[in-house]
Amino acid sequence: RIHKEQMSNIREGNVDIHVAPLRKSCLIAVLTLFSGRKWAMDRHFEWLARLDWNKENLHFVAVDNSNDPAFSRELKLRLAECGLAFTYVADRAQALSDVDASQFAGSREHRSRNAYTLASHLARLYAVARQHVPHGADFVWSVEDDIEPAPDALHHLCKGLFRHPKAGAVTGCARSRFEDQWILWKDGAALKEALVDGSYTAVDATGFYCTLMRRTVFDSIAFRPTRDWSLKNCAYDWAAMHDIIQSGSQVLAAGSVRCKHWQPDGSWV
């Protein structure tokens, strides 16, 4: 007899071929929050055009929190020209009354001094975005506007969901602009070393910078700053990952998906 607890849920062998049905028949919502960073817009839409995926099975959800009429006009023009089905959502709420969204997003000083305010603001924006994800979407891929995954990133992320049935989310790997570390945490510490190509490593927390989630997992997140950690660690995305893991799913980091994290000066980490 084979007992259930002795069996592995990890699917070995050539699982690349099993991504094909997802590519051909599943709808993936690509979700991006825009804070008004003009320097990131060209690069983000160029990346979108290079994606190695069936474009008819992608739906772009763009949440515009810029409060900048010129930026909004340009964003809507780019959306109309990008060749994807899309939903444009304008949200004019400001986290700080005297600081615009693009400054808040890129400033270490503002982010550290107003950590809880930022966490609450972004959690609400993702909750708003969820209202506009198409009903038929099978997966939600969150990609921040200053992050550039490789064109084949979606293949590796989907492969991770197939290979590991307990995975609720699979994230890429990106380095912090502010610290010498990856934006991945395991056993209470940030990862310092790069993950091995082809590996899928369980992590405790990550960001929404390049994260593919099963639709049921995305819909079950209670978007909020965490109540379990100190104000220093109150990030909304850490809280979301905690929800996923507490529900019995895994959060995996894909070693083959290494993202460029762009900076305003044109360099990346």
Tab-separated table of C-alpha atoms in Angstrom:
chain	number	residue	atom	x	y	z
A	1	ARG	CA	0.000	0.000	0.000
A	2	ILE	CA	1.025	3.582	-0.592
A	3	HIS	CA	0.012	5.965	2.135
A	4	LYS	CA	-0.936	9.511	1.233
A	5	GLU	CA	1.556	11.027	3.687
A	6	GLN	CA	4.382	9.134	1.973
A	7	MET	CA	3.641	10.607	-1.439
A	8	SER	CA	5.135	13.755	-2.958
A	9	ASN	CA	3.108	16.518	-4.564
A	10	ILE	CA	6.135	17.710	-6.533
A	11	ARG	CA	5.800	16.817	-10.224
A	12	GLU	CA	9.122	15.813	-11.751
A	13	GLY	CA	10.224	15.357	-15.345
A	14	ASN	CA	9.628	17.673	-18.283
A	15	VAL	CA	6.796	19.877	-17.076
A	16	ASP	CA	7.471	22.672	-19.604
A	17	ILE	CA	5.009	21.086	-22.035
A	18	HIS	CA	2.239	21.439	-19.464
A	19	VAL	CA	2.482	25.230	-19.617
A	20	ALA	CA	1.081	25.126	-23.171
A	21	PRO	CA	-2.583	24.671	-22.100
A	22	LEU	CA	-2.241	27.679	-19.783
A	23	ARG	CA	-0.729	29.715	-22.601
A	24	LYS	CA	-3.476	28.736	-25.050
A	25	SER	CA	-6.604	28.766	-22.922
A	26	CYS	CA	-6.157	30.569	-19.581
A	27	LEU	CA	-6.714	34.291	-19.085
A	28	ILE	CA	-4.067	36.085	-17.033
A	29	ALA	CA	-4.680	39.559	-15.632
A	30	VAL	CA	-1.494	41.663	-15.563
A	31	LEU	CA	-1.900	44.202	-12.767
A	32	THR	CA	0.200	47.357	-12.437
A	33	LEU	CA	-0.167	50.347	-10.130
A	34	PHE	CA	1.040	53.616	-11.698
A	35	SER	CA	2.136	56.392	-9.354
A	36	GLY	CA	3.092	58.881	-12.053
A	37	ARG	CA	6.730	57.922	-12.604
A	38	LYS	CA	7.180	59.207	-16.160
A	39	TRP	CA	10.684	57.722	-16.429
A	40	ALA	CA	9.254	54.217	-16.018
A	41	MET	CA	6.406	54.363	-18.543
A	42	ASP	CA	8.339	53.814	-21.799
A	43	ARG	CA	10.260	50.900	-20.365
A	44	HIS	CA	7.158	49.259	-18.905
A	45	PHE	CA	5.207	49.287	-22.174
A	46	GLU	CA	8.256	48.151	-24.150
A	47	TRP	CA	8.542	45.205	-21.764
A	48	LEU	CA	4.834	44.463	-22.178
A	49	ALA	CA	5.258	44.338	-25.964
A	50	ARG	CA	8.147	41.849	-25.678
A	51	LEU	CA	6.279	39.369	-23.486
A	52	ASP	CA	6.514	35.833	-24.833
A	53	TRP	CA	2.875	34.891	-24.327
A	54	ASN	CA	-0.385	34.737	-26.265
A	55	LYS	CA	-1.480	38.361	-26.147
A	56	GLU	CA	-5.169	37.489	-26.561
A	57	ASN	CA	-4.958	35.666	-23.218
A	58	LEU	CA	-3.647	38.679	-21.314
A	59	HIS	CA	-5.746	41.472	-19.829
A	60	PHE	CA	-3.900	44.535	-18.521
A	61	VAL	CA	-5.359	46.203	-15.410
A	62	ALA	CA	-3.776	49.653	-14.966
A	63	VAL	CA	-4.509	51.563	-11.762
A	64	ASP	CA	-3.575	55.228	-12.168
A	65	ASN	CA	-2.854	56.881	-8.820
A	66	SER	CA	-0.746	59.676	-10.283
A	67	ASN	CA	-3.133	62.632	-9.861
A	68	ASP	CA	-1.281	64.050	-12.859
A	69	PRO	CA	-3.538	64.898	-15.848
A	70	ALA	CA	-0.668	64.840	-18.357
A	71	PHE	CA	0.562	61.475	-17.088
A	72	SER	CA	-2.983	60.082	-17.181
A	73	ARG	CA	-3.491	61.179	-20.799
A	74	GLU	CA	-0.223	59.556	-21.840
A	75	LEU	CA	-1.021	56.367	-19.925
A	76	LYS	CA	-4.432	56.035	-21.594
A	77	LEU	CA	-2.828	56.602	-25.003
A	78	ARG	CA	-0.250	53.876	-24.342
A	79	LEU	CA	-2.962	51.485	-23.203
A	80	ALA	CA	-4.960	52.074	-26.368
A	81	GLU	CA	-1.869	51.321	-28.472
A	82	CYS	CA	-0.461	48.339	-26.537
A	83	GLY	CA	-2.477	45.669	-28.365
A	84	LEU	CA	-3.893	44.091	-25.198
A	85	ALA	CA	-7.355	44.132	-23.759
A	86	PHE	CA	-7.163	46.492	-20.808
A	87	THR	CA	-8.999	48.150	-17.956
A	88	TYR	CA	-8.025	51.658	-16.870
A	89	VAL	CA	-8.832	52.641	-13.292
A	90	ALA	CA	-8.242	56.169	-11.962
A	91	ASP	CA	-7.828	56.506	-8.211
A	92	ARG	CA	-7.092	59.990	-6.886
A	93	ALA	CA	-6.540	59.198	-3.216
A	94	GLN	CA	-3.245	60.503	-1.812
A	95	ALA	CA	-1.332	58.890	1.021
A	96	LEU	CA	0.181	62.239	2.041
A	97	SER	CA	-1.487	65.514	1.186
A	98	ASP	CA	1.798	67.365	0.569
A	99	VAL	CA	3.684	64.647	-1.337
A	100	ASP	CA	2.659	63.326	-4.739
A	101	ALA	CA	2.463	59.608	-5.371
A	102	SER	CA	5.573	59.373	-7.555
A	103	GLN	CA	7.713	61.095	-4.895
A	104	PHE	CA	6.280	58.883	-2.169
A	105	ALA	CA	6.933	55.720	-4.173
A	106	GLY	CA	10.585	56.515	-4.849
A	107	SER	CA	11.718	58.168	-1.631
A	108	ARG	CA	13.341	56.082	1.076
A	109	GLU	CA	12.821	58.958	3.542
A	110	HIS	CA	9.087	59.249	2.926
A	111	ARG	CA	8.631	55.481	2.937
A	112	SER	CA	10.472	54.965	6.232
A	113	ARG	CA	8.854	57.902	8.041
A	114	ASN	CA	5.356	56.957	6.880
A	115	ALA	CA	5.606	53.173	6.679
A	116	TYR	CA	2.154	52.409	8.046
A	117	THR	CA	0.509	55.120	5.928
A	118	LEU	CA	2.168	53.752	2.797
A	119	ALA	CA	1.163	50.181	3.665
A	120	SER	CA	-2.472	51.208	4.193
A	121	HIS	CA	-2.536	53.219	0.967
A	122	LEU	CA	-1.092	50.485	-1.224
A	123	ALA	CA	-3.235	47.787	0.381
A	124	ARG	CA	-6.316	49.828	-0.505
A	125	LEU	CA	-5.129	50.324	-4.088
A	126	TYR	CA	-4.700	46.580	-4.584
A	127	ALA	CA	-8.145	46.012	-3.106
A	128	VAL	CA	-9.527	48.536	-5.611
A	129	ALA	CA	-7.629	46.831	-8.430
A	130	ARG	CA	-9.166	43.491	-7.483
A	131	GLN	CA	-12.620	44.902	-8.240
A	132	HIS	CA	-11.541	45.397	-11.865
A	133	VAL	CA	-9.813	42.078	-12.574
A	134	PRO	CA	-11.937	40.340	-15.250
A	135	HIS	CA	-14.262	37.696	-13.878
A	136	GLY	CA	-12.829	35.120	-16.275
A	137	ALA	CA	-9.188	35.598	-15.265
A	138	ASP	CA	-7.609	32.373	-14.002
A	139	PHE	CA	-4.446	34.003	-12.658
A	140	VAL	CA	-3.321	37.466	-11.553
A	141	TRP	CA	0.224	38.640	-12.290
A	142	SER	CA	1.251	41.708	-10.319
A	143	VAL	CA	4.156	43.607	-11.929
A	144	GLU	CA	5.319	46.970	-10.568
A	145	ASP	CA	6.043	49.759	-13.043
A	146	ASP	CA	9.792	49.888	-12.253
A	147	ILE	CA	10.295	46.113	-12.545
A	148	GLU	CA	11.331	44.369	-15.765
A	149	PRO	CA	11.036	40.576	-15.800
A	150	ALA	CA	12.495	38.664	-18.746
A	151	PRO	CA	10.146	38.090	-21.740
A	152	ASP	CA	9.818	34.390	-20.814
A	153	ALA	CA	9.153	35.029	-17.114
A	154	LEU	CA	5.504	34.029	-17.309
A	155	HIS	CA	6.479	30.585	-18.601
A	156	HIS	CA	8.675	29.936	-15.545
A	157	LEU	CA	6.081	31.298	-13.109
A	158	CYS	CA	3.317	29.132	-14.604
A	159	LYS	CA	5.656	26.160	-14.602
A	160	GLY	CA	6.129	26.618	-10.861
A	161	LEU	CA	2.367	26.588	-10.251
A	162	PHE	CA	2.034	23.364	-12.233
A	163	ARG	CA	5.039	21.635	-10.727
A	164	HIS	CA	4.048	22.531	-7.150
A	165	PRO	CA	0.278	22.132	-6.707
A	166	LYS	CA	0.425	23.607	-3.180
A	167	ALA	CA	1.882	26.858	-4.480
A	168	GLY	CA	-0.608	29.708	-4.289
A	169	ALA	CA	1.874	32.285	-5.591
A	170	VAL	CA	5.165	32.175	-7.493
A	171	THR	CA	7.359	35.257	-7.478
A	172	GLY	CA	10.339	36.408	-9.459
A	173	CYS	CA	13.545	37.641	-7.833
A	174	ALA	CA	14.467	41.321	-7.621
A	175	ARG	CA	17.013	43.204	-5.575
A	176	SER	CA	16.170	46.067	-3.258
A	177	ARG	CA	17.115	49.568	-4.373
A	178	PHE	CA	17.846	50.496	-0.769
A	179	GLU	CA	19.513	47.426	0.770
A	180	ASP	CA	22.081	44.871	-0.410
A	181	GLN	CA	19.617	41.987	-0.500
A	182	TRP	CA	16.943	40.258	-2.522
A	183	ILE	CA	13.316	41.202	-1.849
A	184	LEU	CA	12.731	37.730	-0.455
A	185	TRP	CA	12.586	36.612	3.171
A	186	LYS	CA	13.006	33.123	4.598
A	187	ASP	CA	13.297	32.039	8.239
A	188	GLY	CA	13.123	35.629	9.424
A	189	ALA	CA	15.950	36.990	7.275
A	190	ALA	CA	16.300	38.541	3.831
A	191	LEU	CA	18.087	36.390	1.260
A	192	LYS	CA	21.584	37.597	0.400
A	193	GLU	CA	22.480	35.054	-2.274
A	194	ALA	CA	20.797	34.488	-5.636
A	195	LEU	CA	18.598	31.420	-6.045
A	196	VAL	CA	19.660	28.667	-8.414
A	197	ASP	CA	18.221	28.790	-11.945
A	198	GLY	CA	15.385	26.321	-12.330
A	199	SER	CA	14.736	26.142	-8.579
A	200	TYR	CA	11.483	26.947	-6.788
A	201	THR	CA	12.194	27.897	-3.179
A	202	ALA	CA	9.559	28.345	-0.482
A	203	VAL	CA	9.819	31.803	1.121
A	204	ASP	CA	8.077	33.509	4.028
A	205	ALA	CA	7.535	36.867	2.353
A	206	THR	CA	8.140	38.830	-0.810
A	207	GLY	CA	6.714	41.856	-2.595
A	208	PHE	CA	4.137	42.291	-5.346
A	209	TYR	CA	6.839	43.407	-7.781
A	210	CYS	CA	6.571	40.273	-9.982
A	211	THR	CA	4.189	37.751	-8.444
A	212	LEU	CA	1.822	35.351	-10.188
A	213	MET	CA	-1.122	34.180	-8.058
A	214	ARG	CA	-3.906	31.726	-8.588
A	215	ARG	CA	-7.138	33.690	-8.877
A	216	THR	CA	-8.679	32.027	-5.812
A	217	VAL	CA	-5.591	32.940	-3.783
A	218	PHE	CA	-5.617	36.575	-4.941
A	219	ASP	CA	-9.312	36.895	-4.137
A	220	SER	CA	-8.811	35.543	-0.606
A	221	ILE	CA	-6.194	38.106	0.464
A	222	ALA	CA	-7.342	40.555	3.139
A	223	PHE	CA	-5.438	43.601	1.912
A	224	ARG	CA	-4.190	45.495	4.970
A	225	PRO	CA	-1.020	46.357	6.842
A	226	THR	CA	-0.055	43.422	8.991
A	227	ARG	CA	-1.235	43.330	12.591
A	228	ASP	CA	1.311	40.690	13.590
A	229	TRP	CA	4.605	42.554	13.207
A	230	SER	CA	5.971	45.871	14.405
A	231	LEU	CA	5.425	49.162	12.583
A	232	LYS	CA	8.899	48.665	11.133
A	233	ASN	CA	7.594	45.553	9.377
A	234	CYS	CA	4.019	46.558	8.580
A	235	ALA	CA	4.185	46.081	4.810
A	236	TYR	CA	0.910	45.218	3.068
A	237	ASP	CA	2.634	42.685	0.787
A	238	TRP	CA	4.191	40.837	3.735
A	239	ALA	CA	0.717	40.650	5.256
A	240	ALA	CA	-0.678	39.278	1.985
A	241	MET	CA	1.999	36.583	1.831
A	242	HIS	CA	1.230	35.706	5.450
A	243	ASP	CA	-2.439	35.259	4.478
A	244	ILE	CA	-1.488	32.936	1.631
A	245	ILE	CA	0.731	30.770	3.801
A	246	GLN	CA	-1.738	30.702	6.707
A	247	SER	CA	-4.384	29.397	4.319
A	248	GLY	CA	-2.228	26.342	3.619
A	249	SER	CA	-0.641	27.430	0.318
A	250	GLN	CA	3.008	28.045	-0.445
A	251	VAL	CA	4.771	31.145	-1.738
A	252	LEU	CA	7.630	30.098	-4.025
A	253	ALA	CA	10.463	32.124	-5.547
A	254	ALA	CA	11.504	31.114	-9.078
A	255	GLY	CA	15.283	31.179	-9.455
A	256	SER	CA	15.002	31.538	-13.247
A	257	VAL	CA	12.989	34.789	-13.049
A	258	ARG	CA	15.478	37.530	-12.213
A	259	CYS	CA	14.044	40.989	-12.675
A	260	LYS	CA	15.696	44.316	-13.365
A	261	HIS	CA	14.707	46.878	-10.723
A	262	TRP	CA	15.019	50.187	-12.530
A	263	GLN	CA	16.001	53.536	-11.008
A	264	PRO	CA	15.254	57.080	-12.219
A	265	ASP	CA	18.844	57.577	-13.471
A	266	GLY	CA	18.493	54.719	-15.969
A	267	SER	CA	20.488	52.173	-13.973
A	268	TRP	CA	19.070	49.013	-12.430
A	269	VAL	CA	19.879	46.708	-9.545
